[in-house]
PDB file of C-alpha atoms in Angstrom:
ATOM      1  CA  UNK A  27       0.000   0.000   0.000  1.00 43.00           C
ATOM      2  CA  UNK A  28       1.534   3.377  -1.013  1.00 47.00           C
ATOM      3  CA  UNK A  29       2.360   5.859   1.765  1.00 51.00           C
ATOM      4  CA  UNK A  30      -0.470   7.997   3.119  1.00 68.00           C
ATOM      5  CA  UNK A  31      -3.178   5.576   1.929  1.00 78.00           C
ATOM      6  CA  UNK A  32      -4.389   4.336   5.277  1.00 87.00           C
ATOM      7  CA  UNK A  33      -6.998   1.638   5.771  1.00 90.00           C
ATOM      8  CA  UNK A  34      -9.374   4.304   7.070  1.00 93.00           C
ATOM      9  CA  UNK A  35      -8.952   6.408   3.925  1.00 93.00           C
ATOM     10  CA  UNK A  36      -9.519   3.390   1.707  1.00 95.00           C
ATOM     11  CA  UNK A  37     -12.606   2.430   3.700  1.00 96.00           C
ATOM     12  CA  UNK A  38     -14.065   5.936   3.531  1.00 95.00           C
ATOM     13  CA  UNK A  39     -13.353   6.098  -0.196  1.00 96.00           C
ATOM     14  CA  UNK A  40     -14.929   2.704  -0.846  1.00 97.00           C
ATOM     15  CA  UNK A  41     -18.020   3.365   1.270  1.00 97.00           C
ATOM     16  CA  UNK A  42     -18.532   6.881  -0.096  1.00 97.00           C
ATOM     17  CA  UNK A  43     -18.030   5.729  -3.677  1.00 97.00           C
ATOM     18  CA  UNK A  44     -20.432   2.810  -3.314  1.00 98.00           C
ATOM     19  CA  UNK A  45     -23.203   4.859  -1.709  1.00 97.00           C
ATOM     20  CA  UNK A  46     -22.866   7.619  -4.313  1.00 97.00           C
ATOM     21  CA  UNK A  47     -22.815   5.040  -7.091  1.00 96.00           C
ATOM     22  CA  UNK A  48     -25.950   3.407  -5.685  1.00 97.00           C
ATOM     23  CA  UNK A  49     -28.006   6.541  -6.408  1.00 96.00           C
ATOM     24  CA  UNK A  50     -29.764   5.542  -9.652  1.00 96.00           C
ATOM     25  CA  UNK A  51     -30.408   8.814 -11.430  1.00 96.00           C
ATOM     26  CA  UNK A  52     -32.077   6.947 -14.305  1.00 96.00           C
ATOM     27  CA  UNK A  53     -34.727   5.600 -11.946  1.00 96.00           C
ATOM     28  CA  UNK A  54     -35.135   8.923 -10.121  1.00 96.00           C
ATOM     29  CA  UNK A  55     -35.356  11.108 -13.247  1.00 96.00           C
ATOM     30  CA  UNK A  56     -37.798   8.714 -14.902  1.00 96.00           C
ATOM     31  CA  UNK A  57     -39.877   8.453 -11.706  1.00 95.00           C
ATOM     32  CA  UNK A  58     -40.149  12.253 -11.619  1.00 95.00           C
ATOM     33  CA  UNK A  59     -41.836  11.962 -15.024  1.00 94.00           C
ATOM     34  CA  UNK A  60     -44.144   9.187 -13.867  1.00 95.00           C
ATOM     35  CA  UNK A  61     -42.238   6.341 -15.535  1.00 95.00           C
ATOM     36  CA  UNK A  62     -40.658   3.214 -14.075  1.00 95.00           C
ATOM     37  CA  UNK A  63     -37.689   2.924 -16.431  1.00 95.00           C
ATOM     38  CA  UNK A  64     -37.144  -0.686 -15.351  1.00 93.00           C
ATOM     39  CA  UNK A  65     -40.430  -1.592 -17.057  1.00 93.00           C
ATOM     40  CA  UNK A  66     -39.910   0.374 -20.264  1.00 93.00           C
ATOM     41  CA  UNK A  67     -37.683  -0.059 -23.312  1.00 88.00           C
ATOM     42  CA  UNK A  68     -34.828  -2.448 -22.630  1.00 84.00           C
ATOM     43  CA  UNK A  69     -35.569  -2.301 -18.891  1.00 90.00           C
ATOM     44  CA  UNK A  70     -32.023  -1.129 -18.144  1.00 89.00           C
ATOM     45  CA  UNK A  71     -31.859   1.776 -15.649  1.00 92.00           C
ATOM     46  CA  UNK A  72     -29.297   3.779 -17.596  1.00 91.00           C
ATOM     47  CA  UNK A  73     -28.970   6.933 -19.683  1.00 92.00           C
ATOM     48  CA  UNK A  74     -29.435   5.169 -23.031  1.00 88.00           C
ATOM     49  CA  UNK A  75     -32.763   3.618 -22.070  1.00 93.00           C
ATOM     50  CA  UNK A  76     -33.945   6.892 -20.531  1.00 95.00           C
ATOM     51  CA  UNK A  77     -33.088   8.631 -23.800  1.00 92.00           C
ATOM     52  CA  UNK A  78     -35.053   6.054 -25.790  1.00 90.00           C
ATOM     53  CA  UNK A  79     -38.102   6.276 -23.536  1.00 94.00           C
ATOM     54  CA  UNK A  80     -38.148   9.911 -22.386  1.00 95.00           C
ATOM     55  CA  UNK A  81     -36.089  11.766 -24.980  1.00 93.00           C
ATOM     56  CA  UNK A  82     -32.724  13.504 -25.287  1.00 93.00           C
ATOM     57  CA  UNK A  83     -33.151  15.973 -22.433  1.00 95.00           C
ATOM     58  CA  UNK A  84     -33.800  13.350 -19.771  1.00 95.00           C
ATOM     59  CA  UNK A  85     -31.233  10.971 -21.225  1.00 95.00           C
ATOM     60  CA  UNK A  86     -28.497  13.589 -21.345  1.00 95.00           C
ATOM     61  CA  UNK A  87     -29.286  14.692 -17.779  1.00 97.00           C
ATOM     62  CA  UNK A  88     -28.940  11.112 -16.521  1.00 96.00           C
ATOM     63  CA  UNK A  89     -25.670  10.680 -18.425  1.00 96.00           C
ATOM     64  CA  UNK A  90     -24.243  13.869 -16.876  1.00 97.00           C
ATOM     65  CA  UNK A  91     -25.263  12.864 -13.345  1.00 97.00           C
ATOM     66  CA  UNK A  92     -23.895   9.337 -13.792  1.00 97.00           C
ATOM     67  CA  UNK A  93     -20.673  10.835 -15.197  1.00 97.00           C
ATOM     68  CA  UNK A  94     -20.312  13.068 -12.138  1.00 97.00           C
ATOM     69  CA  UNK A  95     -20.856  10.235  -9.666  1.00 96.00           C
ATOM     70  CA  UNK A  96     -17.799   8.567 -11.166  1.00 97.00           C
ATOM     71  CA  UNK A  97     -15.768  11.745 -11.537  1.00 98.00           C
ATOM     72  CA  UNK A  98     -16.098  12.931  -7.939  1.00 97.00           C
ATOM     73  CA  UNK A  99     -14.888   9.753  -6.154  1.00 97.00           C
ATOM     74  CA  UNK A 100     -11.968   9.472  -8.585  1.00 96.00           C
ATOM     75  CA  UNK A 101     -10.878  13.128  -8.581  1.00 96.00           C
ATOM     76  CA  UNK A 102     -11.320  14.118  -4.925  1.00 96.00           C
ATOM     77  CA  UNK A 103      -8.444  11.971  -3.577  1.00 94.00           C
ATOM     78  CA  UNK A 104      -5.993  13.812  -5.863  1.00 93.00           C
ATOM     79  CA  UNK A 105      -7.257  17.134  -4.514  1.00 93.00           C
ATOM     80  CA  UNK A 106      -7.159  16.079  -0.855  1.00 91.00           C
ATOM     81  CA  UNK A 107      -4.241  13.644  -0.554  1.00 87.00           C
ATOM     82  CA  UNK A 108      -0.592  13.091  -1.378  1.00 80.00           C
ATOM     83  CA  UNK A 109       1.137   9.931  -2.570  1.00 78.00           C
ATOM     84  CA  UNK A 110      -1.639   7.524  -1.649  1.00 85.00           C
ATOM     85  CA  UNK A 111      -4.213   9.357  -3.757  1.00 90.00           C
ATOM     86  CA  UNK A 112      -4.035   6.993  -6.744  1.00 90.00           C
ATOM     87  CA  UNK A 113      -4.862   3.936  -4.650  1.00 92.00           C
ATOM     88  CA  UNK A 114      -7.787   5.674  -2.925  1.00 94.00           C
ATOM     89  CA  UNK A 115      -8.989   7.003  -6.301  1.00 95.00           C
ATOM     90  CA  UNK A 116      -8.981   3.503  -7.814  1.00 94.00           C
ATOM     91  CA  UNK A 117     -10.762   2.066  -4.756  1.00 95.00           C
ATOM     92  CA  UNK A 118     -13.399   4.817  -4.688  1.00 97.00           C
ATOM     93  CA  UNK A 119     -14.122   4.623  -8.417  1.00 96.00           C
ATOM     94  CA  UNK A 120     -14.393   0.844  -8.421  1.00 95.00           C
ATOM     95  CA  UNK A 121     -16.838   1.090  -5.509  1.00 97.00           C
ATOM     96  CA  UNK A 122     -18.869   3.750  -7.374  1.00 97.00           C
ATOM     97  CA  UNK A 123     -19.080   1.544 -10.482  1.00 94.00           C
ATOM     98  CA  UNK A 124     -20.140  -1.439  -8.386  1.00 94.00           C
ATOM     99  CA  UNK A 125     -22.700   0.766  -6.648  1.00 96.00           C
ATOM    100  CA  UNK A 126     -24.106   1.865 -10.003  1.00 95.00           C
ATOM    101  CA  UNK A 127     -24.253  -1.726 -11.244  1.00 92.00           C
ATOM    102  CA  UNK A 128     -25.521  -3.223  -7.966  1.00 94.00           C
ATOM    103  CA  UNK A 129     -27.218  -0.367  -6.053  1.00 95.00           C
ATOM    104  CA  UNK A 130     -28.105  -1.064  -2.435  1.00 95.00           C
ATOM    105  CA  UNK A 131     -31.040   1.366  -2.690  1.00 93.00           C
ATOM    106  CA  UNK A 132     -32.649  -0.486  -5.632  1.00 91.00           C
ATOM    107  CA  UNK A 133     -32.366  -4.192  -4.788  1.00 88.00           C
ATOM    108  CA  UNK A 134     -28.894  -4.441  -6.356  1.00 90.00           C
ATOM    109  CA  UNK A 135     -30.262  -4.104  -9.911  1.00 89.00           C
ATOM    110  CA  UNK A 136     -28.538  -1.235 -11.697  1.00 91.00           C
ATOM    111  CA  UNK A 137     -27.156  -0.052 -15.015  1.00 88.00           C
ATOM    112  CA  UNK A 138     -24.124  -0.970 -17.086  1.00 85.00           C
ATOM    113  CA  UNK A 139     -21.850   1.690 -15.541  1.00 87.00           C
ATOM    114  CA  UNK A 140     -20.294   3.115 -18.717  1.00 87.00           C
ATOM    115  CA  UNK A 141     -21.079   6.792 -17.967  1.00 92.00           C
ATOM    116  CA  UNK A 142     -19.861   6.407 -14.371  1.00 95.00           C
ATOM    117  CA  UNK A 143     -16.697   4.713 -15.639  1.00 92.00           C
ATOM    118  CA  UNK A 144     -16.088   7.531 -18.128  1.00 92.00           C
ATOM    119  CA  UNK A 145     -16.487  10.156 -15.422  1.00 96.00           C
ATOM    120  CA  UNK A 146     -14.109   8.369 -13.077  1.00 96.00           C
ATOM    121  CA  UNK A 147     -11.472   7.801 -15.732  1.00 95.00           C
ATOM    122  CA  UNK A 148     -11.698  11.458 -16.749  1.00 96.00           C
ATOM    123  CA  UNK A 149     -10.741  12.364 -13.183  1.00 96.00           C
ATOM    124  CA  UNK A 150      -8.094   9.656 -12.809  1.00 94.00           C
ATOM    125  CA  UNK A 151      -6.457   9.418 -16.250  1.00 94.00           C
ATOM    126  CA  UNK A 152      -8.151  11.813 -18.698  1.00 95.00           C
ATOM    127  CA  UNK A 153      -5.913  11.076 -21.699  1.00 94.00           C
ATOM    128  CA  UNK A 154      -6.741   7.363 -21.529  1.00 93.00           C
ATOM    129  CA  UNK A 155     -10.438   8.160 -21.154  1.00 94.00           C
ATOM    130  CA  UNK A 156     -10.462  10.580 -24.096  1.00 95.00           C
ATOM    131  CA  UNK A 157      -8.802   8.036 -26.374  1.00 94.00           C
ATOM    132  CA  UNK A 158     -11.325   5.436 -25.240  1.00 93.00           C
ATOM    133  CA  UNK A 159     -14.115   7.957 -25.841  1.00 93.00           C
ATOM    134  CA  UNK A 160     -12.767   8.476 -29.338  1.00 95.00           C
ATOM    135  CA  UNK A 161     -13.151   4.740 -29.906  1.00 95.00           C
ATOM    136  CA  UNK A 162     -16.721   4.922 -28.567  1.00 93.00           C
ATOM    137  CA  UNK A 163     -17.657   7.803 -30.896  1.00 94.00           C
ATOM    138  CA  UNK A 164     -16.061   6.181 -33.955  1.00 95.00           C
ATOM    139  CA  UNK A 165     -17.745   2.826 -33.405  1.00 95.00           C
ATOM    140  CA  UNK A 166     -21.119   4.409 -32.607  1.00 92.00           C
ATOM    141  CA  UNK A 167     -20.915   6.587 -35.740  1.00 92.00           C
ATOM    142  CA  UNK A 168     -20.315   3.460 -37.835  1.00 93.00           C
ATOM    143  CA  UNK A 169     -22.773   1.080 -36.157  1.00 90.00           C
ATOM    144  CA  UNK A 170     -25.312   3.392 -34.431  1.00 87.00           C
ATOM    145  CA  UNK A 171     -25.461   0.762 -31.671  1.00 88.00           C
ATOM    146  CA  UNK A 172     -24.630   2.043 -28.181  1.00 84.00           C
ATOM    147  CA  UNK A 173     -23.726  -1.364 -26.772  1.00 86.00           C
ATOM    148  CA  UNK A 174     -21.155  -2.056 -29.508  1.00 91.00           C
ATOM    149  CA  UNK A 175     -19.608   1.373 -28.904  1.00 91.00           C
ATOM    150  CA  UNK A 176     -19.505   0.729 -25.152  1.00 89.00           C
ATOM    151  CA  UNK A 177     -17.831  -2.642 -25.669  1.00 92.00           C
ATOM    152  CA  UNK A 178     -15.260  -0.974 -27.948  1.00 94.00           C
ATOM    153  CA  UNK A 179     -14.660   1.629 -25.234  1.00 92.00           C
ATOM    154  CA  UNK A 180     -14.062  -1.133 -22.700  1.00 91.00           C
ATOM    155  CA  UNK A 181     -11.626  -2.962 -24.951  1.00 93.00           C
ATOM    156  CA  UNK A 182      -9.724   0.224 -25.767  1.00 94.00           C
ATOM    157  CA  UNK A 183      -9.089   1.169 -22.121  1.00 94.00           C
ATOM    158  CA  UNK A 184      -6.395  -1.361 -21.111  1.00 94.00           C
ATOM    159  CA  UNK A 185      -4.687  -1.092 -24.501  1.00 94.00           C
ATOM    160  CA  UNK A 186      -4.491   2.720 -24.214  1.00 94.00           C
ATOM    161  CA  UNK A 187      -3.417   2.648 -20.561  1.00 94.00           C
ATOM    162  CA  UNK A 188      -0.682   0.078 -21.248  1.00 94.00           C
ATOM    163  CA  UNK A 189       0.570   1.937 -24.306  1.00 94.00           C
ATOM    164  CA  UNK A 190       0.708   5.323 -22.597  1.00 93.00           C
ATOM    165  CA  UNK A 191       2.366   3.833 -19.521  1.00 90.00           C
ATOM    166  CA  UNK A 192       5.169   2.338 -21.614  1.00 89.00           C
ATOM    167  CA  UNK A 193       5.617   4.925 -24.362  1.00 90.00           C
ATOM    168  CA  UNK A 194       4.142   8.241 -23.188  1.00 87.00           C
ATOM    169  CA  UNK A 195       4.372   8.195 -19.386  1.00 84.00           C
ATOM    170  CA  UNK A 196       4.154  12.002 -19.363  1.00 86.00           C
ATOM    171  CA  UNK A 197       0.559  11.727 -20.541  1.00 88.00           C
ATOM    172  CA  UNK A 198      -0.370   9.590 -17.536  1.00 88.00           C
ATOM    173  CA  UNK A 199      -1.656  12.499 -15.447  1.00 90.00           C
ATOM    174  CA  UNK A 200      -4.794  13.002 -13.386  1.00 91.00           C
ATOM    175  CA  UNK A 201      -7.333  15.776 -13.951  1.00 92.00           C
ATOM    176  CA  UNK A 202      -5.298  18.153 -11.747  1.00 90.00           C
ATOM    177  CA  UNK A 203      -2.192  17.616 -13.879  1.00 87.00           C
ATOM    178  CA  UNK A 204      -0.282  15.527 -11.348  1.00 87.00           C
ATOM    179  CA  UNK A 205       1.608  12.406 -12.366  1.00 80.00           C
ATOM    180  CA  UNK A 206       1.922   9.489  -9.984  1.00 79.00           C
ATOM    181  CA  UNK A 207       4.724   7.075  -9.299  1.00 83.00           C
ATOM    182  CA  UNK A 208       5.579   4.010 -11.385  1.00 87.00           C
ATOM    183  CA  UNK A 209       3.578   1.913  -8.908  1.00 86.00           C
ATOM    184  CA  UNK A 210       0.595   4.278  -9.273  1.00 87.00           C
ATOM    185  CA  UNK A 211       0.636   3.870 -13.056  1.00 88.00           C
ATOM    186  CA  UNK A 212       0.894   0.099 -12.807  1.00 89.00           C
ATOM    187  CA  UNK A 213      -2.087   0.090 -10.443  1.00 89.00           C
ATOM    188  CA  UNK A 214      -4.103   2.196 -12.868  1.00 90.00           C
ATOM    189  CA  UNK A 215      -3.198   0.003 -15.857  1.00 92.00           C
ATOM    190  CA  UNK A 216      -4.347  -3.067 -13.922  1.00 93.00           C
ATOM    191  CA  UNK A 217      -7.494  -1.185 -12.922  1.00 93.00           C
ATOM    192  CA  UNK A 218      -8.262  -0.353 -16.565  1.00 93.00           C
ATOM    193  CA  UNK A 219      -8.077  -4.068 -17.398  1.00 94.00           C
ATOM    194  CA  UNK A 220     -10.444  -4.871 -14.529  1.00 92.00           C
ATOM    195  CA  UNK A 221     -12.866  -2.177 -15.734  1.00 91.00           C
ATOM    196  CA  UNK A 222     -12.713  -3.592 -19.261  1.00 93.00           C
ATOM    197  CA  UNK A 223     -13.679  -7.027 -17.950  1.00 93.00           C
ATOM    198  CA  UNK A 224     -16.512  -5.549 -15.872  1.00 88.00           C
ATOM    199  CA  UNK A 225     -17.908  -3.663 -18.891  1.00 88.00           C
ATOM    200  CA  UNK A 226     -17.883  -6.855 -20.959  1.00 90.00           C
ATOM    201  CA  UNK A 227     -19.595  -8.839 -18.210  1.00 89.00           C
ATOM    202  CA  UNK A 228     -22.245  -6.146 -17.731  1.00 82.00           C
ATOM    203  CA  UNK A 229     -22.932  -6.193 -21.498  1.00 87.00           C
ATOM    204  CA  UNK A 230     -23.322  -9.958 -21.810  1.00 87.00           C
ATOM    205  CA  UNK A 231     -27.074  -9.640 -22.515  1.00 85.00           C
ATOM    206  CA  UNK A 232     -26.327  -7.077 -25.229  1.00 84.00           C
ATOM    207  CA  UNK A 233     -23.744  -9.410 -26.748  1.00 86.00           C
ATOM    208  CA  UNK A 234     -26.369 -12.160 -26.811  1.00 87.00           C
ATOM    209  CA  UNK A 235     -28.856  -9.846 -28.573  1.00 85.00           C
ATOM    210  CA  UNK A 236     -26.161  -8.726 -31.021  1.00 84.00           C
ATOM    211  CA  UNK A 237     -25.457 -12.329 -31.969  1.00 83.00           C
ATOM    212  CA  UNK A 238     -29.181 -12.919 -32.561  1.00 84.00           C
ATOM    213  CA  UNK A 239     -29.640  -9.644 -34.470  1.00 80.00           C
ATOM    214  CA  UNK A 240     -32.033  -8.172 -31.909  1.00 76.00           C
ATOM    215  CA  UNK A 241     -30.009  -5.334 -30.382  1.00 76.00           C
ATOM    216  CA  UNK A 242     -31.472  -1.807 -30.392  1.00 68.00           C
ATOM    217  CA  UNK A 243     -29.896   0.829 -32.625  1.00 73.00           C
ATOM    218  CA  UNK A 244     -30.294   4.550 -33.256  1.00 67.00           C
ATOM    219  CA  UNK A 245     -30.901   5.502 -36.897  1.00 59.00           C
ATOM    220  CA  UNK A 246     -30.810   9.156 -37.966  1.00 51.00           C
ATOM    221  CA  UNK A 247     -32.176  10.352 -34.656  1.00 49.00           C
ATOM    222  CA  UNK A 248     -34.814   7.619 -34.448  1.00 46.00           C
ATOM    223  CA  UNK A 249     -34.674   4.261 -32.775  1.00 45.00           C
ATOM    224  CA  UNK A 250     -34.664   1.132 -34.874  1.00 42.00           C
ATOM    225  CA  UNK A 251     -36.200  -1.377 -32.487  1.00 38.00           C
ATOM    226  CA  UNK A 252     -36.015  -5.019 -33.499  1.00 34.00           C
ATOM    227  CA  UNK A 253     -37.928  -7.400 -31.243  1.00 32.00           C
ATOM    228  CA  UNK A 254     -36.079  -8.238 -28.045  1.00 30.00           C
TER     229      UNK A 254
END
């Protein structure tokens, strides 16, 4: 454990991240409009399904809030701590993603966690996140399928993190511009691989629908909705 990352700090980070992640903004925003998002569209309590069911405004609001609940747990340790910040940031973000995916407030049934992951990575390693986001945008532009773009984002993360760590270590900075130690970067590369695996696992139902040709797509601003 790096210096200054005490067990108490890790525990506070993990608990705070999980509880923040467990706030399902998709469910809350949809409920405010009289809709149970878990019973509409794909049934997934996430920004994409909210956008399909309630429109761009609600969907974009949920995405922003989910992004922030990843960004805050990941970025705050760098603002408040010294050398141990990277370890606490990783712990807090992982807890926030798990909270989003398995929220204690909603019977442990949550969303896929992509927006929360993006927000956290933007706070922890923004260059890696932006490259991954570029992969998401490119794949979505080609396929118009959010799940395929999200899977591409997940696959790009460990490759980008590993490449930057080995060839452009100066780009491995957090949102405040600070660069960690070699051990910090190794921890974050390993974390990006773990996140990639979690994204793939959380999208297993989408992968199944993709293989059967039943996954939802967006076409020219409208939803192409095969049976599912």
